[in-house]
N, CA and C of each residue as an Amber inpcrd file, in Angstrom:
protein
   552
  54.5670000  -4.5310000   6.3840000  55.1290000  -5.0340000   5.1370000
  56.5810000  -5.4490000   5.3420000  57.3340000  -4.6130000   6.0260000
  58.7640000  -4.8790000   6.1860000  59.0260000  -6.1330000   7.0040000
  58.1080000  -6.4830000   7.8850000  58.2870000  -7.6770000   8.7160000
  57.6570000  -8.9130000   8.0960000  57.0550000  -8.7560000   6.9290000
  56.4330000  -9.8930000   6.2520000  54.9650000 -10.0870000   6.5820000
  54.4160000  -9.2480000   7.4440000  52.9950000  -9.3540000   7.7790000
  52.1690000  -8.6530000   6.7120000  51.0660000  -9.2620000   6.3470000
  50.1600000  -8.6650000   5.3650000  49.0330000  -7.9610000   6.1140000
  49.1610000  -6.6820000   6.2790000  48.1750000  -5.8790000   6.9920000
  47.3210000  -5.1480000   5.9630000  45.9950000  -5.2370000   6.1230000
  45.0780000  -4.5420000   5.2190000  44.2590000  -3.5530000   6.0580000
  44.6630000  -2.2870000   6.0660000  43.9180000  -1.2970000   6.8390000
  42.4840000  -1.1530000   6.3260000  41.5710000  -0.9220000   7.2600000
  40.1750000  -0.6460000   6.9270000  39.8790000   0.7830000   7.3560000
  39.5270000   1.6190000   6.4110000  39.2300000   3.0200000   6.6860000
  37.7150000   3.1590000   6.7340000  37.2180000   3.5550000   7.9110000
  35.7800000   3.5910000   8.1450000  35.2870000   5.0340000   8.2070000
  34.3150000   5.3410000   7.3620000  33.7380000   6.6820000   7.2920000
  32.4600000   6.6900000   8.1370000  32.4090000   7.5290000   9.1800000
  31.2540000   7.5100000  10.0890000  30.0840000   8.3660000   9.6140000
  28.9280000   8.0860000  10.1890000  27.7200000   8.9060000  10.0570000
  27.3070000   9.2130000   8.6250000  27.3910000   8.2200000   7.7730000
  26.9660000   8.3640000   6.3790000  25.4570000   8.1480000   6.3010000
  24.7720000   9.0240000   5.5860000  23.3340000   8.8690000   5.4040000
  22.9190000   8.8060000   3.9450000  23.8750000   9.0230000   3.0530000
  23.5860000   9.1250000   1.6180000  24.7940000   8.6080000   0.8500000
  24.5680000   7.8270000  -0.2030000  25.6690000   7.2520000  -0.9760000
  26.5640000   8.3360000  -1.5710000  25.9940000   9.4570000  -1.9910000
  26.8090000  10.5430000  -2.5590000  27.7500000  11.1310000  -1.5020000
  27.2770000  11.1790000  -0.2880000  28.1100000  11.6500000   0.8200000
  29.2740000  10.6770000   1.0400000  28.9590000   9.3840000   1.0390000
  30.0040000   8.3700000   1.1900000  31.0370000   8.4940000   0.0740000
  30.5610000   8.6090000  -1.1690000  31.4750000   8.7210000  -2.3130000
  32.3520000   9.9670000  -2.2320000  31.7860000  11.0540000  -1.7850000
  32.5550000  12.2920000  -1.6550000  33.7500000  12.0740000  -0.7240000
  33.4930000  11.5130000   0.4430000  34.5650000  11.2820000   1.4140000
  35.4830000  10.1580000   0.9420000  34.9130000   9.1040000   0.3740000
  35.7370000   7.9920000  -0.1200000  36.7340000   8.4800000  -1.1720000
  36.3050000   9.3560000  -2.0640000  37.2090000   9.8880000  -3.0910000
  38.3900000  10.6350000  -2.4710000  38.1440000  11.3660000  -1.4070000
  39.2330000  12.0510000  -0.6970000  40.1790000  11.0230000  -0.0790000
  39.6110000  10.0030000   0.5560000  40.4210000   8.9470000   1.1750000
  41.2830000   8.2510000   0.1280000  40.6730000   7.8490000  -0.9760000
  41.3940000   7.1070000  -2.0160000  42.4890000   7.9680000  -2.6370000
  42.1800000   9.2150000  -2.9710000  43.2110000  10.0600000  -3.5960000
  44.3660000  10.3150000  -2.6290000  44.0620000  10.5130000  -1.3640000
  45.1150000  10.7130000  -0.3630000  45.9470000   9.4480000  -0.1930000
  45.2850000   8.3120000  -0.0770000  46.0020000   7.0390000   0.0890000
  46.8740000   6.7420000  -1.1200000  46.3340000   6.9320000  -2.3120000
  47.1070000   6.6470000  -3.5280000  48.3270000   7.5600000  -3.6380000
  48.1870000   8.8060000  -3.2360000  49.3200000   9.7380000  -3.2560000
  50.4140000   9.2650000  -2.2950000  50.0230000   8.8850000  -1.0940000
  50.9960000   8.4210000  -0.0960000  51.6440000   7.1140000  -0.5390000
  50.8620000   6.2140000  -1.1070000  51.4000000   4.9420000  -1.6070000
  52.4220000   5.2040000  -2.7070000  52.1020000   6.1100000  -3.6210000
  53.0260000   6.4400000  -4.7180000  54.3150000   7.0630000  -4.1860000
  54.1830000   7.9670000  -3.2170000  55.3610000   8.6300000  -2.6450000
  56.2530000   7.6640000  -1.8780000  55.6380000   6.7100000  -1.1910000
  56.4150000   5.7800000  -0.3590000  57.0090000   4.6260000  -1.1560000
  56.4070000   4.3350000  -2.2980000  56.8760000   3.2070000  -3.0980000
  56.4860000   1.8580000  -2.5270000  55.6180000   1.8680000  -1.5360000
  55.1560000   0.6260000  -0.9080000  53.6960000   0.4200000  -1.2840000
  53.4100000  -0.7190000  -1.8930000  52.0340000  -1.0200000  -2.2840000
  51.2560000  -1.4940000  -1.0600000  50.2100000  -0.7940000  -0.7300000
  49.3860000  -1.1360000   0.4310000  47.9580000  -1.3530000  -0.0410000
  47.4560000  -2.5550000   0.2130000  46.0350000  -2.8070000  -0.0450000
  45.2550000  -2.2610000   1.1460000  44.1130000  -1.6800000   0.8840000
  43.2710000  -1.1620000   1.9510000  41.8230000  -1.2430000   1.4950000
  40.9150000  -1.1250000   2.4380000  39.4990000  -1.1090000   2.0840000
  38.8500000   0.1100000   2.7290000  37.7540000   0.5400000   2.1190000
  37.0290000   1.7110000   2.6150000  35.5800000   1.2960000   2.8410000
  35.1050000   1.5660000   4.0420000  33.7330000   1.2180000   4.3860000
  33.0980000   2.3040000   5.2170000  32.0030000   1.9620000   5.8520000
  31.2640000   2.9630000   6.6090000  30.6980000   2.3980000   7.8960000
  30.5070000   3.2960000   8.8360000  29.7090000   2.9850000  10.0120000
  28.2580000   3.1320000   9.5600000  27.4390000   2.1980000   9.9200000
  26.0140000   2.2940000   9.6130000  25.3100000   2.6640000  10.9160000
  25.0670000   3.9540000  11.0950000  24.4920000   4.4730000  12.3330000
  23.1860000   5.2170000  12.1000000  22.9420000   5.5790000  10.8620000
  21.7800000   6.3980000  10.5250000  20.7390000   5.5160000   9.8430000
  19.4910000   5.5140000  10.3300000  18.4780000   4.6550000   9.7140000
  18.3830000   4.8110000   8.1980000  18.5200000   6.0030000   7.6770000
  18.4420000   6.2000000   6.2270000  19.5260000   5.4070000   5.5000000
  20.7100000   5.3590000   6.0650000  21.7890000   4.5810000   5.4450000
  21.4190000   3.1030000   5.4040000  20.8130000   2.6150000   6.4700000
  20.3970000   1.2080000   6.5000000  19.3360000   0.9310000   5.4440000
  18.4200000   1.8610000   5.2700000  17.3260000   1.6660000   4.3230000
  17.7500000   1.8680000   2.8690000  18.9060000   2.4890000   2.6620000
  19.4560000   2.6510000   1.3100000  20.7580000   1.8590000   1.1780000
  20.8520000   0.8190000   1.9450000  22.0570000  -0.0060000   2.0060000
  22.4650000  -0.5680000   0.6510000  21.4930000  -0.8620000  -0.2040000
  21.8260000  -1.4060000  -1.5260000  22.6670000  -0.4220000  -2.3330000
  22.3920000   0.8620000  -2.2040000  23.1600000   1.8790000  -2.9310000
  24.5620000   2.0410000  -2.3410000  24.6430000   2.1020000  -1.0290000
  25.9330000   2.3000000  -0.3650000  26.8280000   1.0780000  -0.5480000
  26.2370000  -0.1110000  -0.5430000  27.0130000  -1.3550000  -0.6740000
  27.7270000  -1.4620000  -2.0150000  27.2160000  -0.7960000  -3.0230000
  27.8860000  -0.8220000  -4.3310000  29.2280000  -0.1030000  -4.2740000
  29.3990000   0.7650000  -3.2960000  30.6100000   1.5870000  -3.1890000
  31.4810000   1.2380000  -1.9880000  30.9310000   0.5380000  -1.0050000
  31.6580000   0.2450000   0.2380000  32.1840000  -1.1860000   0.2440000
  33.3300000  -1.3700000   0.8920000  33.8890000  -2.7090000   1.0600000
  33.3350000  -3.3850000   2.3090000  32.9110000  -2.5910000   3.2720000
  32.3990000  -3.1530000   4.5220000  31.4860000  -2.1480000   5.2110000
  30.6780000  -2.6830000   6.1350000  29.8630000  -1.8770000   7.0460000
  30.1750000  -2.3420000   8.4570000  30.1610000  -1.4210000   9.3650000
  30.1550000  -1.7600000  10.7740000  28.9800000  -1.0040000  11.3800000
  27.9900000  -1.7500000  11.8290000  26.8350000  -1.1070000  12.4470000
  27.2930000  -0.4380000  13.7370000  27.0830000   0.8490000  13.8340000
  27.3200000   1.5690000  15.0830000  26.0370000   1.4790000  15.8850000
  25.8950000   0.3840000  16.6230000  24.5980000   0.0780000  17.2320000
  24.2020000   1.0490000  18.3370000  25.1600000   1.6780000  19.0030000
  24.7800000   2.6600000  20.0240000  24.0840000   3.8560000  19.3760000
  24.7020000   4.4150000  18.3420000  24.0880000   5.5650000  17.6610000
  22.8370000   5.1670000  16.8920000  22.8540000   3.9960000  16.2630000
  21.6680000   3.5340000  15.5360000  20.4910000   3.3790000  16.5000000
  20.7390000   2.8000000  17.6590000  19.6860000   2.6450000  18.6750000
  19.1570000   4.0080000  19.0940000  20.0510000   4.9310000  19.3260000
  19.6640000   6.2800000  19.7310000  18.7680000   6.9360000  18.6760000
  19.1340000   6.7670000  17.4040000  18.3600000   7.3980000  16.3280000
  17.0280000   6.6980000  16.0760000  16.9970000   5.3870000  16.2510000
  15.7440000   4.6530000  16.0360000  14.7550000   4.9430000  17.1600000
  15.2360000   4.9350000  18.4040000  14.3410000   5.1750000  19.5350000
  14.0210000   6.6590000  19.7200000  14.8990000   7.5190000  19.2450000
  14.6550000   8.9460000  19.3890000  14.9600000   9.4830000  20.7690000
  15.7470000   8.7450000  21.5510000  16.1950000   9.3110000  22.8170000
  17.6830000   9.0760000  23.0230000  18.2580000   9.9610000  23.7980000
  19.6930000   9.9590000  24.0260000  20.0900000   8.8680000  25.0140000
  21.1890000   8.2210000  24.7070000  21.7250000   7.2100000  25.6170000
  22.0480000   7.8580000  26.9630000  22.5010000   9.0960000  26.9410000
  22.8600000   9.7900000  28.1760000  21.6390000  10.0970000  29.0390000
  20.4980000  10.3330000  28.4170000  19.2860000  10.6700000  29.1640000
  18.4270000   9.4590000  29.5010000  18.6300000   8.3610000  28.8080000
  17.7590000   7.1920000  28.9550000  17.7210000   6.6600000  30.3820000
  18.8380000   6.7360000  31.0870000  18.8700000   6.1990000  32.4550000
  17.9010000   6.9360000  33.3790000  17.5030000   8.1430000  33.0000000
  16.5870000   8.9290000  33.8280000  15.1560000   8.4000000  33.7850000
  14.7980000   7.6710000  32.7230000  13.4070000   7.2190000  32.6160000
  13.2520000   5.7320000  32.3170000  14.3100000   5.0480000  31.9140000
  14.1540000   3.6340000  31.5630000  13.6920000   2.7850000  32.7440000
  14.0960000   3.1350000  33.9470000  13.6350000   2.3990000  35.1300000
  12.1160000   2.3780000  35.2170000  11.4880000   3.5110000  34.9520000
  10.0210000   3.5770000  34.9450000   9.4460000   2.7020000  33.8310000
  10.1070000   2.6890000  32.6850000   9.6420000   1.8750000  31.5680000
   9.7160000   0.3880000  31.9040000  10.7700000  -0.0150000  32.6380000
  10.8750000  -1.4310000  33.0320000   9.7670000  -1.7750000  34.0210000
   9.5420000  -0.9120000  35.0000000   8.5340000  -1.2080000  36.0230000
   7.1240000  -1.2440000  35.4410000   6.8960000  -0.5460000  34.3530000
   5.5850000  -0.5350000  33.6970000   5.5170000  -1.5420000  32.5440000
   6.5610000  -2.3640000  32.4290000   6.6470000  -3.3990000  31.3840000
   6.5670000  -2.8360000  29.9640000   7.0410000  -1.6190000  29.7870000
   7.1090000  -1.0390000  28.4460000   8.3090000  -1.6160000  27.7210000
   9.4510000  -1.6450000  28.4030000  10.6650000  -2.2870000  27.8850000
  11.0970000  -3.3620000  28.8620000  11.6100000  -4.4530000  28.3120000
  12.1070000  -5.5350000  29.1620000  13.5860000  -5.3770000  29.4760000
  14.3200000  -4.7070000  28.5880000  15.7540000  -4.5330000  28.8100000
  16.2120000  -3.2080000  28.2160000  17.3940000  -2.8130000  28.5990000
  17.9860000  -1.5680000  28.1260000  18.3640000  -1.7250000  26.6540000
  17.7600000  -0.9530000  25.7490000  18.0740000  -1.1000000  24.3280000
  19.5060000  -0.6890000  23.9820000  20.1950000  -0.0330000  24.9130000
  21.5980000   0.3140000  24.6880000  22.5380000  -0.7910000  25.1730000
  21.9860000  -1.7830000  25.8680000  22.7850000  -2.9160000  26.3390000
  22.5030000  -4.1780000  25.5320000  21.2740000  -4.3320000  25.0540000
  20.8630000  -5.5030000  24.2690000  20.1200000  -5.0050000  23.0350000
  20.5100000  -5.5110000  21.8700000  19.8690000  -5.0580000  20.6250000
  18.3720000  -5.3380000  20.6610000  17.6060000  -4.3080000  20.3770000
  16.1590000  -4.4140000  20.2170000  15.9140000  -5.1100000  18.8800000
  15.5800000  -6.3860000  18.9310000  15.4510000  -7.1810000  17.7060000
  14.2740000  -6.7420000  16.8380000  13.2470000  -6.1800000  17.4400000
  12.0500000  -5.8070000  16.6850000  12.2540000  -4.5100000  15.8990000
  12.7720000  -3.4760000  16.5300000  12.9420000  -2.1900000  15.8610000
  14.3050000  -2.0470000  15.2130000  15.3320000  -1.8660000  16.0400000
  16.6990000  -1.7150000  15.5370000  17.0980000  -2.9510000  14.7380000
  16.7510000  -4.1200000  15.2590000  17.0970000  -5.3710000  14.5800000
  16.4710000  -5.4880000  13.2090000  15.2420000  -5.0400000  13.0830000
  14.5690000  -5.0730000  11.7820000  15.2940000  -4.1860000  10.7710000
  15.7210000  -3.0340000  11.2200000  16.4730000  -2.1340000  10.3390000
  17.8080000  -2.7660000   9.9590000  18.4660000  -3.4070000  10.9210000
  19.7370000  -4.0770000  10.6310000  19.5410000  -5.2070000   9.6210000
  18.4970000  -6.0130000   9.8100000  18.2170000  -7.1130000   8.8720000
  17.9820000  -6.5820000   7.4620000  17.2410000  -5.5040000   7.3600000
  16.9890000  -4.8890000   6.0560000  18.2970000  -4.4390000   5.4160000
  19.1470000  -3.7970000   6.1990000  20.4330000  -3.3210000   5.6750000
  21.3090000  -4.4790000   5.2130000  21.3240000  -5.5680000   5.9770000
  22.1170000  -6.7480000   5.5980000  21.5940000  -7.3240000   4.2880000
  20.2810000  -7.4960000   4.1990000  19.6760000  -8.0740000   2.9930000
  19.9760000  -7.2070000   1.7680000  19.6920000  -5.9210000   1.8630000
  19.9220000  -5.0110000   0.7360000  21.4070000  -4.9260000   0.3800000
  22.2430000  -4.8290000   1.3940000  23.6790000  -4.7110000   1.1560000
  24.2710000  -5.9280000   0.4820000  23.9020000  -7.1060000   0.9680000
  24.4570000  -8.3290000   0.3920000  23.8860000  -8.6130000  -0.9980000
  22.6570000  -8.1710000  -1.2740000  22.1150000  -8.3230000  -2.6300000
  22.9160000  -7.4830000  -3.6220000  23.3530000  -6.3080000  -3.2140000
  24.1340000  -5.4270000  -4.0880000  25.6090000  -5.8000000  -4.1360000
  26.1200000  -6.3130000  -3.0300000  27.5440000  -6.6160000  -2.9170000
  27.7090000  -7.8830000  -2.0780000  27.6670000  -9.0580000  -2.7120000
  27.7490000 -10.3160000  -1.9640000  29.0200000 -10.4600000  -1.1290000
  30.0720000  -9.7170000  -1.4580000  31.3310000  -9.8020000  -0.7060000
  31.4080000  -8.7860000   0.4310000  30.3380000  -8.0490000   0.6560000
  30.3090000  -7.0210000   1.6890000  30.5920000  -7.6350000   3.0560000
  31.5830000  -7.1090000   3.7470000  31.9290000  -7.5580000   5.0970000
  31.0700000  -6.7580000   6.0740000  30.4040000  -7.4490000   6.9940000
  29.4550000  -6.7990000   7.8960000  29.7400000  -7.1430000   9.3470000
  29.6340000  -6.1500000  10.2180000  29.8220000  -6.3900000  11.6430000
  29.2040000  -5.2780000  12.4560000  29.4590000  -5.3260000  13.7610000
  29.0130000  -4.2440000  14.6390000  30.1740000  -3.8020000  15.5090000
  30.0680000  -2.5680000  15.9720000  30.9910000  -2.1010000  16.9970000
  30.1540000  -1.3770000  18.0410000  30.5750000  -1.4880000  19.2510000
  29.8220000  -0.8930000  20.3470000  29.5920000  -1.9160000  21.4380000
  28.9600000  -1.4770000  22.4890000  28.7770000  -2.3430000  23.6530000
  27.8670000  -3.5360000  23.3810000  27.0090000  -3.4450000  22.3770000
  26.1640000  -4.5920000  22.0320000  27.0080000  -5.8040000  21.6510000
  28.2100000  -5.5760000  21.1460000  29.0890000  -6.6700000  20.7390000
  29.5400000  -7.5520000  21.8850000  29.3130000  -7.1300000  23.1100000
  29.6600000  -7.9360000  24.2750000  28.4590000  -8.5250000  24.9860000
  27.2730000  -8.3600000  24.4380000  26.0490000  -8.9050000  25.0330000
  25.6880000 -10.2100000  24.3370000  25.5770000 -11.3320000  25.0710000
  25.3180000 -12.6250000  24.4310000  24.0840000 -12.6560000  23.5270000
  22.9860000 -12.0550000  23.9450000  21.7790000 -12.0460000  23.1170000
  22.0160000 -11.2720000  21.8200000  22.7270000 -10.1700000  21.9170000
  23.0200000  -9.3580000  20.7310000  23.9830000 -10.0740000  19.7950000
  24.9700000 -10.7700000  20.3600000  25.9140000 -11.5370000  19.5380000
  25.1620000 -12.6310000  18.7830000  24.2440000 -13.3130000  19.4670000
  23.4360000 -14.3420000  18.8040000  22.6220000 -13.7270000  17.6640000
  21.9980000 -12.5900000  17.9130000  21.2150000 -11.9190000  16.8760000
  22.0910000 -11.5760000  15.6750000  23.2680000 -11.0510000  15.9250000
  24.1910000 -10.7000000  14.8290000  24.5500000 -11.9320000  14.0090000
  24.7390000 -13.0500000  14.6730000  25.0190000 -14.3090000  13.9720000
  23.8140000 -14.7050000  13.1110000  22.6280000 -14.5960000  13.6800000
  21.4120000 -15.0150000  12.9700000  21.1460000 -14.1850000  11.7130000
  21.4990000 -12.9010000  11.7340000  21.2420000 -12.0730000  10.5460000
  22.4170000 -12.0800000   9.5690000  23.4680000 -12.8220000   9.9000000
  24.5510000 -13.0220000   8.9440000  25.7370000 -12.0860000   9.0420000
  25.9190000 -11.4300000  10.1920000  27.0910000 -10.5710000  10.3270000
  28.3560000 -11.4180000  10.4140000  29.4740000 -10.8290000  10.0180000
  30.7520000 -11.5300000   9.9900000  31.5430000 -11.3900000  11.2810000
  31.3020000 -10.3400000  12.0380000  32.0770000 -10.1220000  13.2610000
  31.3240000  -9.1980000  14.2080000  31.7520000  -9.2110000  15.4520000
  31.3360000  -8.2240000  16.4420000  32.6100000  -7.6690000  17.0750000
  32.5450000  -6.4520000  17.5320000  33.6510000  -5.8990000  18.3050000
  33.0570000  -5.2760000  19.5600000  33.8780000  -5.1840000  20.5850000
  33.3920000  -4.6790000  21.8640000  34.5740000  -4.2160000  22.7050000
  34.2890000  -3.7240000  23.8840000  35.3310000  -3.3250000  24.8240000
  36.1690000  -4.5430000  25.1990000  37.4600000  -4.3350000  25.4720000
  38.3400000  -5.4700000  25.7840000  37.8270000  -6.3750000  26.9030000
  37.2420000  -5.8070000  27.9590000  36.7950000  -6.6440000  29.0690000
  35.6020000  -7.5290000  28.6920000  34.9400000  -7.2350000  27.5880000
  33.8010000  -8.0460000  27.1420000  34.1870000  -9.1120000  26.1160000
  35.4290000  -9.1150000  25.6720000  35.8560000 -10.0570000  24.6280000
  35.6080000 -11.5160000  25.0150000  35.9540000 -11.9680000  26.2330000
  35.6800000 -13.3830000  26.5610000  34.1970000 -13.7430000  26.4470000
  33.3290000 -12.8550000  26.8980000  31.8820000 -13.1010000  26.8100000
  31.4540000 -13.1500000  25.3450000  31.9570000 -12.2160000  24.5410000
  31.5970000 -12.1680000  23.1160000  32.0650000 -13.4270000  22.3920000
  33.2610000 -13.8910000  22.6910000  33.7810000 -15.1010000  22.0320000
  32.9420000 -16.3220000  22.4080000  32.5960000 -16.4360000  23.6830000
  31.7590000 -17.5530000  24.1220000  30.3820000 -17.4720000  23.4630000
  29.7890000 -16.2940000  23.4360000  28.4620000 -16.1230000  22.8210000
  28.5050000 -16.4460000  21.3320000  29.5720000 -16.0470000  20.6430000
  29.7010000 -16.3420000  19.2090000  29.8310000 -17.8470000  18.9810000
  30.6020000 -18.5140000  19.8260000  30.7510000 -19.9720000  19.7010000
  29.4180000 -20.6710000  19.9520000  28.6990000 -20.2340000  20.9770000
  27.3880000 -20.8320000  21.2680000  26.4050000 -20.5790000  20.1300000
  26.4290000 -19.4030000  19.5470000  25.5310000 -19.0960000  18.4240000
  25.8320000 -20.0090000  17.2440000  27.0980000 -20.2430000  16.9620000
  27.4700000 -21.1220000  15.8490000  27.0620000 -22.5660000  16.1260000
  27.2010000 -23.0070000  17.3590000  26.7960000 -24.3750000  17.7190000
  25.2810000 -24.5160000  17.6210000  24.5550000 -23.5380000  18.1640000
  23.0880000 -23.6070000  18.1840000  22.4440000 -23.3130000  16.8310000
  23.1050000 -22.4880000  16.0250000  22.5670000 -22.0830000  14.7190000
  23.6990000 -22.1280000  13.6960000  24.1100000 -23.3330000  13.2750000
  25.2850000 -23.4630000  12.3940000  25.1180000 -22.7170000  11.0710000
  26.2100000 -22.0790000  10.6660000  26.3020000 -21.4200000   9.3590000
  27.4870000 -22.0210000   8.6330000  27.4290000 -21.9660000   7.3220000
  28.5790000 -22.4460000   6.5470000  29.7640000 -21.5450000   6.7170000
C-alpha cells in the first residue's frame, strides 16, 4: 500500500470437506483480519478461499462456492484420495501397473482425466453455477505437466501454479491450450 501497489492477499484454507467447516475457519480468518485492519488503520482488501483436495468438497462445491472467493485444486492430495493410494508408496507398484497396461502414466504427474478429472469438472460446474465469479486454479506438480495444463484450460480453470523450474513449460502449455482451444 505504501508503495502504491495494490496487493490483494488470498487466504487459502486447506483440507475442507464440509461448508460448515469452511465457514468456521473463515469466520476466524475474517474476524482476525478485520481486527488487524482496524488496529493498523490501513484498509486491506483480501479474499478467502479453499484448497479443494477432498472428493466430498468437490461433490458439494455448490455449497462451498457460496462462501468462498476462490478454489485451488490440490491435485496431489485429490489424486491420492481418489485413487486410494499414497503418492509415497505408488512408486513401489506403479511400474508393474504400467507393464500390465493398467495405467498409461503416473497419476501424480499427469491428471487422470477420467477419475480425478471428472471430479474436478463436477466441482467447476457446481461451483460456477453457485458463484459465477469464483476464481479457480490448481496447485501442485500437475501445474507443470502440459497435458494437465491443457485439461485445466478445457474445464475452465483460471490459472495453474507449479514449481519454479516448471514455469516455462506451464506457460508454453497454457499458450498452446489457448491457441488450440480458444476461450473468451
